Amino acid sequence: MFNSRTQQNIEAMSLNVVILAAGQGTRMHSEVPKVLHKLGGRPMLAHCIDTARQLDAAQIMVVHGYAGEQVRASINDDEIVWLEQAEQLGTGHAVQQAESQLNKNTDSKTLILYADVPLVQAATLHQLLDSAAACCVLTCVLDSPSGYGRIVRNQQQQVMSIVEEKDADPHQRKIREINTGIISADTQHLLTWLKRLKNNNAQQEYYLTDCIAMAVEENVPVEAVMCAHAPEVSGINNRIQLAQAEAYYQQRERESLMRHGVTLKDPATTYIEGIVEVAADTEIEPSVSLRGAVKLAKNVRIGMNSVIIDSTIAAGTIIHPNSHIENASIGAHCEIGPFARIRAQTELADQVKIGNFVETKKTSIGQASKVNHLSYVGDAQIGAHSNIGAGTICCNYDGANKHQTIIGDNVFIGSDSQLVAPVSIHDGATIGAGSTITEDAPAHKLTLSRSKQATVDHWQRPKKNK
Ligand code: UD1
Ligand code: CA
């Protein structure tokens, strides 16, 4: 056991992954650097890093340049080795920035990923890494190869070079096998090729792709691994390609949920923008958006048009349509909505009911308590088995500071009451409807604050002037 571990570590130690992310992405026409544009709610670059992680690389290096600080700040990962490419002089020049950092053991391999090719899967990359050839390029055959570098093969179908579209002759432009950009190579070879790169081409850039012709020239074996599934290796250069990649990504995530036992009533309208975990037999109705870190336990139902952000929902809970839930933890067998707004730091125990047009914030609610209609419950703590009547407002804000409302167990708050915080309503208390409560209400008693009902005899309604 110990031995095989050590062996694995040695193998792992010798893989460098270099992710190219320095370009501006002019074709996006954006102030946001291209690699930070989002796919499934997360930067393209984050997807690449995730995939690299699955490869057990010794180190993951990211070459950044355009809006470099912004790029670094967007990726929360201490283990990334950041390398700056101050001027973006091409993909080859970008890899040159990693030279000093590369692990150069004789058995070391370097895998180059492009941050704008974010959907490639680890299994596909393993095919490259498993190749015995000193240089291996991931290719794909496309119906419309326009914009990509083309794979030039000889009569024997051996890869000879990669030619960029802008440098290609009309004959080469007809080639439908394209360079995905992803290359793996023995590090020592790669270093010698990088040193020899020239920029005598249409874009006056140092192309990484020129390494292929150098390898061929030196009789170093070059292999092409063909990816059969084009969307996985599509490059994202503009917003049309971004939208296409998003559609593909969503489809992939939806299918993965369904394969794991989740029912999607109308899969095409389920949106997954984050890292979601959904247990089996949970059902998601049409037009639901799950964003950020979302965990749904089994037998949960999410109603139509609901948005769930960074929240956890325990088993058997029903979210009725049109609810908006953010940064909340919801217990088991609760019922929420329709039209509920559950805001940050809401913690609901089991069997809680939150009805229509209720807003909660920074609030914990104990087991089986109910806030069924038209209420605002903010900065509050509610015990178990309490009933908060329709139209109850926690007046938490005095214009300067926020204050707490504490409500015990088995409390009954009559409809249309205002609880002016800081205030406590003790266990078993009843508050009469229409009360404005400014002092603590004692346990097990009826407290109310409203003027006595009066009837005025002989009163007449005003009449309209003629
Ligand atoms: C590149 C390839 C092309 C391939 C295509 C696949 C080259 C010369 N061309 O073209 O063969 O078919 O990708 O999608 O490699 N970058 C840097 N520094 C630079 C330039 C680019 O870090 O100086 C990064 C970009 O941020 C991007 C990636 O490298 O993530 C690719 O650059 P891009 O300009 O989009 O290359 P393509 O024209 O798409
Ligand atoms: Ca590109």
Coordinates of C-alpha atoms and ligand atoms in Angstrom, one line a residue:
M1 CA 0.0 0.0 0.0
F2 CA 2.7 2.4 1.1
N3 CA 4.8 1.6 -1.9
S4 CA 2.1 2.1 -4.5
R5 CA 1.3 5.4 -2.9
T6 CA 4.9 6.5 -3.2
Q7 CA 4.9 5.4 -6.8
Q8 CA 1.8 7.4 -7.6
N9 CA 3.3 10.5 -6.0
I10 CA 6.4 10.2 -8.1
E11 CA 4.2 10.0 -11.2
A12 CA 2.1 12.9 -10.0
M13 CA 5.2 15.0 -9.3
S14 CA 6.3 14.9 -12.9
L15 CA 3.2 16.4 -14.5
N16 CA 3.1 20.2 -15.1
V17 CA -0.1 21.7 -16.2
V18 CA 0.1 25.2 -17.8
I19 CA -3.1 27.0 -18.4
L20 CA -3.0 29.9 -20.8
A21 CA -5.2 32.8 -19.7
A22 CA -3.3 36.0 -20.5
G23 CA -5.3 37.1 -23.6
Q24 CA -7.7 40.0 -23.5
G25 CA -10.3 38.3 -25.7
T26 CA -10.9 41.2 -28.1
R27 CA -13.6 39.3 -29.9
M28 CA -15.7 39.4 -26.7
H29 CA -15.9 43.2 -26.8
S30 CA -15.9 43.4 -23.1
E31 CA -14.2 45.1 -20.1
V32 CA -14.1 41.7 -18.4
P33 CA -11.1 39.6 -19.4
K34 CA -12.3 36.7 -21.6
V35 CA -11.2 34.0 -19.2
L36 CA -13.5 35.4 -16.4
H37 CA -16.6 35.3 -18.6
K38 CA -18.9 32.8 -16.9
L39 CA -20.0 29.4 -17.9
G40 CA -22.4 27.7 -15.6
G41 CA -22.1 30.7 -13.3
R42 CA -18.3 30.3 -12.9
P43 CA -15.3 31.8 -14.8
M44 CA -14.1 29.7 -17.7
L45 CA -10.7 29.6 -16.1
A46 CA -12.2 28.0 -12.9
H47 CA -13.5 25.1 -15.0
C48 CA -10.1 24.6 -16.5
I49 CA -8.5 24.6 -13.1
D50 CA -11.1 22.0 -11.8
T51 CA -10.2 19.7 -14.7
A52 CA -6.5 20.1 -14.1
R53 CA -7.1 19.2 -10.5
Q54 CA -8.5 15.9 -11.5
L55 CA -5.2 15.0 -13.2
D56 CA -3.1 14.8 -10.1
A57 CA -0.7 17.3 -11.5
A58 CA 2.4 18.2 -9.4
Q59 CA 1.7 21.8 -10.1
I60 CA -0.9 23.9 -11.9
M61 CA 0.4 27.1 -13.5
V62 CA -1.7 29.8 -14.9
V63 CA -0.2 32.3 -17.3
H64 CA -2.1 35.6 -16.8
G65 CA -1.6 39.0 -18.3
Y66 CA -4.5 41.1 -19.5
A67 CA -6.3 42.4 -16.3
G68 CA -4.0 40.0 -14.4
E69 CA -4.9 41.3 -10.9
Q70 CA -8.6 40.8 -11.6
V71 CA -8.0 37.3 -12.9
R72 CA -6.0 36.3 -9.9
A73 CA -8.5 37.8 -7.5
S74 CA -11.3 35.9 -9.1
I75 CA -9.7 32.5 -8.5
N76 CA -9.6 31.6 -4.9
D77 CA -7.0 28.9 -4.9
D78 CA -3.7 29.1 -3.0
E79 CA -2.1 26.3 -4.8
I80 CA -2.0 27.9 -8.3
V81 CA 1.4 29.1 -9.5
W82 CA 0.7 32.4 -11.2
L83 CA 3.0 33.5 -14.0
E84 CA 2.8 36.8 -15.6
Q85 CA 3.0 37.4 -19.4
A86 CA 3.2 41.2 -19.4
E87 CA 2.9 41.5 -23.2
Q88 CA 0.7 38.9 -25.0
L89 CA 3.0 37.9 -27.8
G90 CA 1.3 34.6 -28.6
T91 CA 0.5 31.2 -27.1
G92 CA 4.2 30.0 -27.5
H93 CA 5.4 33.1 -25.7
A94 CA 2.8 32.5 -23.0
V95 CA 4.2 29.0 -22.3
Q96 CA 7.8 30.4 -22.3
Q97 CA 6.7 32.3 -19.2
A98 CA 6.5 29.0 -17.4
E99 CA 10.0 27.8 -18.4
S100 CA 11.7 28.5 -15.0
Q101 CA 8.9 26.9 -13.0
L102 CA 8.5 23.7 -15.0
N103 CA 9.5 20.4 -13.3
K104 CA 12.3 19.3 -15.6
N105 CA 12.8 15.6 -14.6
T106 CA 13.5 13.3 -17.5
D107 CA 10.1 11.7 -17.1
S108 CA 8.3 15.0 -16.7
K109 CA 5.4 15.9 -19.0
T110 CA 3.8 19.2 -19.5
L111 CA 0.2 19.6 -20.5
I112 CA -1.0 22.9 -22.0
L113 CA -4.6 23.9 -21.6
Y114 CA -6.3 27.0 -23.0
A115 CA -8.6 28.8 -20.6
D116 CA -10.9 29.5 -23.5
V117 CA -11.3 25.8 -24.1
P118 CA -13.0 25.2 -20.7
L119 CA -15.2 22.1 -21.2
V120 CA -12.6 19.5 -22.0
Q121 CA -12.9 16.5 -19.7
A122 CA -10.2 14.8 -17.6
A123 CA -10.9 11.5 -19.3
T124 CA -10.0 13.0 -22.7
L125 CA -6.9 14.6 -21.3
H126 CA -5.8 11.2 -19.9
Q127 CA -5.7 9.9 -23.4
L128 CA -3.1 12.5 -24.2
L129 CA -1.1 11.8 -21.1
D130 CA -1.2 8.1 -21.6
S131 CA 0.4 8.5 -25.1
A132 CA 3.9 7.1 -25.5
A133 CA 4.7 9.8 -28.0
A134 CA 7.0 12.7 -26.9
C135 CA 4.4 15.1 -28.2
C136 CA 0.7 14.7 -28.4
V137 CA -2.0 17.0 -29.7
L138 CA -5.7 16.9 -29.2
T139 CA -7.5 17.4 -32.4
C140 CA -11.1 17.3 -33.6
V141 CA -12.8 17.0 -37.0
L142 CA -15.4 19.8 -37.5
D143 CA -17.9 20.5 -40.2
S144 CA -17.0 24.2 -40.0
P145 CA -13.4 24.5 -39.0
S146 CA -13.2 28.2 -39.5
G147 CA -11.1 30.1 -37.0
Y148 CA -9.1 27.2 -35.8
G149 CA -5.5 26.0 -36.6
R150 CA -5.5 23.1 -39.0
I151 CA -3.8 19.8 -38.6
V152 CA -1.6 19.1 -41.7
R153 CA -0.9 15.4 -42.3
N154 CA 1.3 13.8 -45.0
Q155 CA 0.3 11.0 -47.4
Q156 CA 0.8 8.4 -44.7
Q157 CA -1.5 10.4 -42.5
Q158 CA 1.2 11.4 -40.1
V159 CA 0.9 14.8 -38.4
M160 CA 3.4 17.2 -40.0
S161 CA 2.4 20.6 -38.6
I162 CA -0.3 22.9 -37.5
V163 CA -1.1 25.9 -39.6
E164 CA -3.1 28.8 -38.3
E165 CA -6.0 29.9 -40.5
K166 CA -4.5 33.2 -41.1
D167 CA -1.3 31.6 -42.4
A168 CA -3.1 28.8 -44.3
D169 CA -3.3 28.5 -48.1
P170 CA -6.7 27.8 -49.7
H171 CA -5.9 24.1 -49.8
Q172 CA -5.0 23.9 -46.1
R173 CA -8.1 25.9 -45.2
K174 CA -10.2 23.0 -46.5
I175 CA -8.7 20.7 -43.9
R176 CA -11.4 19.9 -41.3
E177 CA -9.2 18.4 -38.6
I178 CA -8.5 21.3 -36.2
N179 CA -6.1 22.0 -33.3
T180 CA -8.0 22.2 -30.0
G181 CA -5.0 24.0 -28.6
I182 CA -4.4 21.3 -26.0
I183 CA -0.9 19.7 -26.2
S184 CA 1.1 17.5 -24.0
A185 CA 4.8 17.0 -24.4
D186 CA 7.9 15.7 -22.7
T187 CA 9.0 18.7 -20.8
Q188 CA 12.7 18.5 -21.9
H189 CA 11.7 18.4 -25.6
L190 CA 9.2 21.2 -25.1
L191 CA 11.8 23.5 -23.6
T192 CA 14.1 23.1 -26.6
W193 CA 11.3 23.8 -29.0
L194 CA 10.1 26.9 -27.1
K195 CA 13.6 28.4 -27.3
R196 CA 13.4 28.1 -31.1
L197 CA 10.0 29.7 -31.7
K198 CA 9.9 32.6 -34.2
N199 CA 7.2 35.1 -34.9
N200 CA 7.5 35.3 -38.7
N201 CA 3.8 34.7 -39.4
A202 CA 0.6 36.6 -40.3
Q203 CA 0.0 37.6 -36.7
Q204 CA 3.6 38.2 -35.8
E205 CA 3.1 36.0 -32.7
Y206 CA 5.1 33.2 -31.2
Y207 CA 2.8 30.3 -31.9
L208 CA 2.9 27.3 -29.6
T209 CA 1.6 25.3 -32.5
D210 CA 5.0 25.6 -34.3
C211 CA 6.4 23.1 -31.9
I212 CA 4.7 20.3 -33.8
A213 CA 6.7 21.0 -37.0
M214 CA 9.9 21.2 -34.9
A215 CA 9.2 17.8 -33.4
V216 CA 8.6 16.3 -36.8
E217 CA 11.8 17.8 -38.1
E218 CA 13.7 16.2 -35.2
N219 CA 12.0 12.9 -35.8
V220 CA 10.5 13.1 -32.4
P221 CA 7.2 11.0 -32.5
V222 CA 4.1 13.1 -32.6
E223 CA 0.7 11.7 -32.0
A224 CA -2.8 13.2 -32.6
V225 CA -5.6 12.1 -30.2
M226 CA -8.9 12.8 -31.9
C227 CA -11.7 14.0 -29.7
A228 CA -15.0 12.6 -31.2
H229 CA -17.1 15.1 -29.4
A230 CA -16.7 18.6 -30.8
P231 CA -18.5 20.7 -28.1
E232 CA -16.1 19.4 -25.5
V233 CA -13.2 21.1 -27.2
S234 CA -14.8 24.2 -28.7
G235 CA -12.8 27.4 -28.2
I236 CA -14.7 30.4 -26.9
N237 CA -13.7 33.6 -28.6
N238 CA -16.9 35.5 -28.9
R239 CA -20.3 35.7 -27.2
I240 CA -22.0 33.4 -29.7
Q241 CA -19.5 30.6 -28.9
L242 CA -20.0 31.4 -25.2
A243 CA -23.7 30.9 -25.6
Q244 CA -23.2 27.7 -27.4
A245 CA -20.8 26.4 -24.8
E246 CA -23.3 27.4 -22.1
A247 CA -26.0 25.4 -23.8
Y248 CA -23.8 22.4 -24.0
Y249 CA -22.6 22.8 -20.4
Q250 CA -26.2 23.1 -19.1
Q251 CA -27.2 20.0 -21.1
R252 CA -24.3 18.0 -19.6
E253 CA -25.2 19.1 -16.0
R254 CA -28.9 18.3 -16.5
E255 CA -28.1 14.9 -17.8
S256 CA -25.8 14.2 -14.9
L257 CA -28.5 15.1 -12.4
M258 CA -31.1 12.9 -14.2
R259 CA -28.6 10.0 -14.3
H260 CA -28.3 10.3 -10.6
G261 CA -32.1 10.0 -10.0
V262 CA -33.3 13.6 -10.1
T263 CA -36.5 14.4 -12.0
L264 CA -36.3 17.5 -14.2
K265 CA -39.9 18.2 -15.4
D266 CA -38.6 20.3 -18.3
P267 CA -34.8 19.8 -18.5
A268 CA -34.3 22.5 -21.0
T269 CA -35.4 25.2 -18.5
T270 CA -33.4 24.0 -15.5
Y271 CA -30.4 26.2 -15.1
I272 CA -27.4 25.1 -13.1
E273 CA -25.0 27.9 -12.3
G274 CA -22.7 26.7 -9.6
I275 CA -21.8 23.5 -7.8
V276 CA -25.0 21.7 -7.0
E277 CA -25.6 18.5 -5.2
V278 CA -29.0 17.0 -5.6
A279 CA -30.1 13.7 -4.1
A280 CA -32.3 11.1 -5.8
D281 CA -36.0 11.4 -6.1
T282 CA -35.9 15.2 -5.9
E283 CA -38.1 16.8 -8.4
I284 CA -37.4 20.1 -10.1
E285 CA -40.3 21.8 -11.9
P286 CA -39.9 24.0 -15.1
S287 CA -37.8 27.2 -15.1
V288 CA -35.8 26.7 -11.9
S289 CA -32.4 28.2 -11.4
L290 CA -29.9 26.7 -9.0
R291 CA -26.9 29.0 -8.3
G292 CA -23.7 28.8 -6.3
A293 CA -23.3 26.1 -3.8
V294 CA -26.7 24.4 -3.6
K295 CA -27.5 21.1 -1.8
L296 CA -30.9 19.5 -2.1
A297 CA -31.6 16.3 -0.2
K298 CA -33.8 13.6 -1.3
N299 CA -37.5 14.0 -2.1
V300 CA -37.3 17.8 -2.2
R301 CA -39.6 19.5 -4.7
I302 CA -38.7 22.9 -6.2
G303 CA -41.6 24.7 -7.7
M304 CA -41.7 26.5 -11.0
N305 CA -39.9 29.8 -11.4
S306 CA -37.9 29.4 -8.2
V307 CA -34.4 30.6 -7.7
I308 CA -32.2 28.8 -5.1
I309 CA -28.8 30.4 -4.3
D310 CA -26.1 29.1 -2.0
S311 CA -28.6 27.2 0.1
T312 CA -29.2 23.8 1.7
I313 CA -32.6 22.2 1.7
A314 CA -33.2 19.0 3.7
A315 CA -35.3 16.0 2.7
G316 CA -38.9 16.1 1.8
T317 CA -39.2 19.9 1.8
I318 CA -41.5 21.5 -0.8
I319 CA -40.7 24.8 -2.3
H320 CA -43.8 26.1 -4.0
P321 CA -43.6 28.1 -7.2
N322 CA -42.0 31.5 -7.5
S323 CA -39.9 31.4 -4.4
H324 CA -36.5 33.1 -4.1
I325 CA -34.1 31.5 -1.6
E326 CA -30.6 32.8 -0.9
N327 CA -28.0 31.8 1.6
A328 CA -30.4 29.8 3.7
S329 CA -30.5 26.5 5.5
I330 CA -33.9 24.9 5.4
G331 CA -34.8 21.8 7.4
A332 CA -36.7 18.7 6.4
H333 CA -40.4 18.5 5.5
C334 CA -40.8 22.3 5.4
E335 CA -43.2 24.1 3.0
I336 CA -42.1 27.3 1.5
G337 CA -44.0 29.7 -0.7
P338 CA -45.5 30.2 -3.2
F339 CA -44.0 33.6 -3.6
A340 CA -41.7 33.4 -0.5
R341 CA -38.5 35.3 -0.2
I342 CA -36.0 33.6 2.1
R343 CA -33.0 35.9 2.5
A344 CA -29.5 35.6 3.9
Q345 CA -28.9 33.8 7.2
T346 CA -32.3 32.3 7.4
E347 CA -32.3 29.0 9.3
L348 CA -35.4 26.9 9.4
A349 CA -35.8 23.8 11.5
D350 CA -37.9 20.9 10.3
Q351 CA -41.6 21.2 9.4
V352 CA -41.6 25.0 9.3
K353 CA -44.2 26.6 7.0
I354 CA -43.5 29.9 5.3
G355 CA -46.4 31.1 3.1
N356 CA -47.0 33.6 0.3
F357 CA -45.5 37.0 0.4
V358 CA -43.3 36.4 3.5
E359 CA -39.8 37.7 3.7
T360 CA -37.3 36.4 6.2
K361 CA -33.7 37.6 6.9
K362 CA -31.2 36.7 9.6
T363 CA -33.8 34.7 11.3
S364 CA -34.0 31.3 12.8
I365 CA -37.3 29.5 13.1
G366 CA -37.9 26.5 15.3
Q367 CA -39.6 23.2 14.5
A368 CA -43.2 23.3 13.1
S369 CA -43.6 27.1 13.5
K370 CA -45.6 28.9 10.8
V371 CA -45.4 32.3 9.1
N372 CA -48.1 31.8 6.6
H373 CA -49.0 35.1 5.1
L374 CA -47.7 38.5 4.2
S375 CA -45.0 39.0 6.9
Y376 CA -41.6 40.5 7.3
V377 CA -39.4 38.5 9.8
G378 CA -35.9 40.0 10.1
D379 CA -33.3 39.8 12.8
A380 CA -35.5 37.4 14.7
Q381 CA -35.4 34.2 16.6
I382 CA -38.6 32.2 16.8
G383 CA -39.0 29.1 18.9
A384 CA -40.9 25.9 18.0
H385 CA -44.6 25.5 17.4
S386 CA -45.3 29.2 17.2
N387 CA -47.7 30.9 14.8
I388 CA -47.0 34.2 13.4
G389 CA -50.2 35.7 12.1
A390 CA -50.8 37.3 8.7
G391 CA -49.2 40.7 8.2
T392 CA -46.8 40.5 11.2
I393 CA -43.9 42.8 10.9
C394 CA -40.7 42.7 12.9
C395 CA -39.7 46.4 13.0
N396 CA -36.0 45.6 13.2
Y397 CA -34.6 48.9 12.0
D398 CA -34.8 52.2 13.9
G399 CA -33.2 54.2 11.0
A400 CA -29.7 53.7 12.3
N401 CA -29.4 50.2 13.9
K402 CA -30.9 46.8 13.6
H403 CA -32.5 45.1 16.6
Q404 CA -33.5 41.6 17.6
T405 CA -37.0 40.2 18.0
I406 CA -37.1 37.1 20.2
I407 CA -40.1 34.9 20.1
G408 CA -40.4 31.8 22.3
D409 CA -42.1 28.4 21.8
N410 CA -45.9 28.1 21.4
V411 CA -46.4 31.8 20.8
F412 CA -49.4 33.1 18.9
I413 CA -49.0 36.5 17.2
G414 CA -52.3 37.9 16.1
S415 CA -52.6 39.2 12.5
D416 CA -51.3 42.7 11.6
S417 CA -49.1 43.1 14.6
Q418 CA -45.9 45.1 14.7
L419 CA -43.1 43.9 17.0
V420 CA -40.9 46.9 17.6
A421 CA -37.4 45.5 18.3
P422 CA -35.6 45.0 20.6
V423 CA -38.5 43.0 22.0
S424 CA -39.2 39.6 23.4
I425 CA -42.4 37.6 23.3
H426 CA -42.1 34.8 25.9
D427 CA -43.2 31.2 25.6
G428 CA -46.8 30.6 25.3
A429 CA -47.7 34.3 24.9
T430 CA -50.6 35.5 22.8
I431 CA -50.5 38.9 21.1
G432 CA -53.9 40.3 20.1
A433 CA -54.4 41.1 16.5
G434 CA -53.5 44.6 15.4
S435 CA -51.1 45.3 18.2
T436 CA -48.0 47.4 18.2
I437 CA -45.8 45.7 20.7
T438 CA -42.9 47.8 22.2
E439 CA -42.4 46.1 25.5
D440 CA -41.6 42.5 26.3
A441 CA -44.7 40.3 26.4
P442 CA -44.8 37.9 29.4
A443 CA -45.2 34.1 29.0
H444 CA -48.6 32.5 28.8
K445 CA -50.6 35.7 28.9
L446 CA -52.6 37.7 26.3
T447 CA -50.9 41.0 25.5
L448 CA -52.5 43.5 23.2
S449 CA -52.2 47.2 22.4
R450 CA -55.0 48.7 20.6
S451 CA -57.6 51.3 21.3
K452 CA -61.0 50.1 22.3
Q453 CA -63.5 49.7 19.6
A454 CA -66.2 52.4 19.5
T455 CA -69.3 53.1 17.4
V456 CA -70.4 56.6 16.6
D457 CA -74.1 57.0 16.3
H458 CA -75.6 59.4 13.8
W459 CA -72.4 59.6 11.9
Q460 CA -72.8 60.3 8.2
R461 CA -70.5 59.7 5.3
P462 CA -69.3 62.9 3.6
K463 CA -71.2 63.6 0.4
K464 CA -69.8 64.8 -2.8
N465 CA -70.1 68.6 -3.4
K466 CA -72.4 69.5 -6.2
Ligands
UD1_1 C1 -5.5 29.0 -30.8 C2 -4.5 28.1 -31.6 C3 -5.3 27.4 -32.7 C4 -6.4 26.6 -32.1 C5 -7.3 27.4 -31.2 C6 -8.2 26.4 -30.4 C7 -2.3 29.1 -31.6 C8 -1.3 30.0 -32.3 N1 -3.5 29.0 -32.1 O1 -6.0 30.0 -31.6 O2 -4.4 26.6 -33.4 O3 -7.1 26.0 -33.1 O4 -6.5 28.2 -30.2 O5 -9.1 27.1 -29.7 O6 -2.0 28.6 -30.5 N2 -3.1 33.4 -24.7 C9 -2.1 33.8 -23.8 N3 -1.1 34.7 -24.3 C10 -1.0 35.1 -25.5 C11 -2.0 34.6 -26.5 C12 -3.0 33.8 -26.0 O7 -2.2 33.5 -22.7 O8 -0.1 35.8 -25.8 C13 -4.2 32.5 -24.3 C14 -5.5 33.1 -24.4 O9 -5.9 33.8 -23.2 C15 -6.4 31.9 -24.7 C16 -5.5 31.0 -25.4 O10 -4.2 31.4 -25.1 O11 -6.9 31.3 -23.5 C17 -5.7 30.9 -26.9 O12 -5.5 32.2 -27.5 P1 -6.4 32.7 -28.6 O13 -5.9 34.1 -29.0 O14 -7.8 32.6 -28.3 O15 -6.0 31.7 -29.8 P2 -6.8 31.3 -31.1 O16 -6.8 32.3 -32.1 O17 -8.2 30.8 -30.7
CA2 CA -9.3 30.9 -28.7

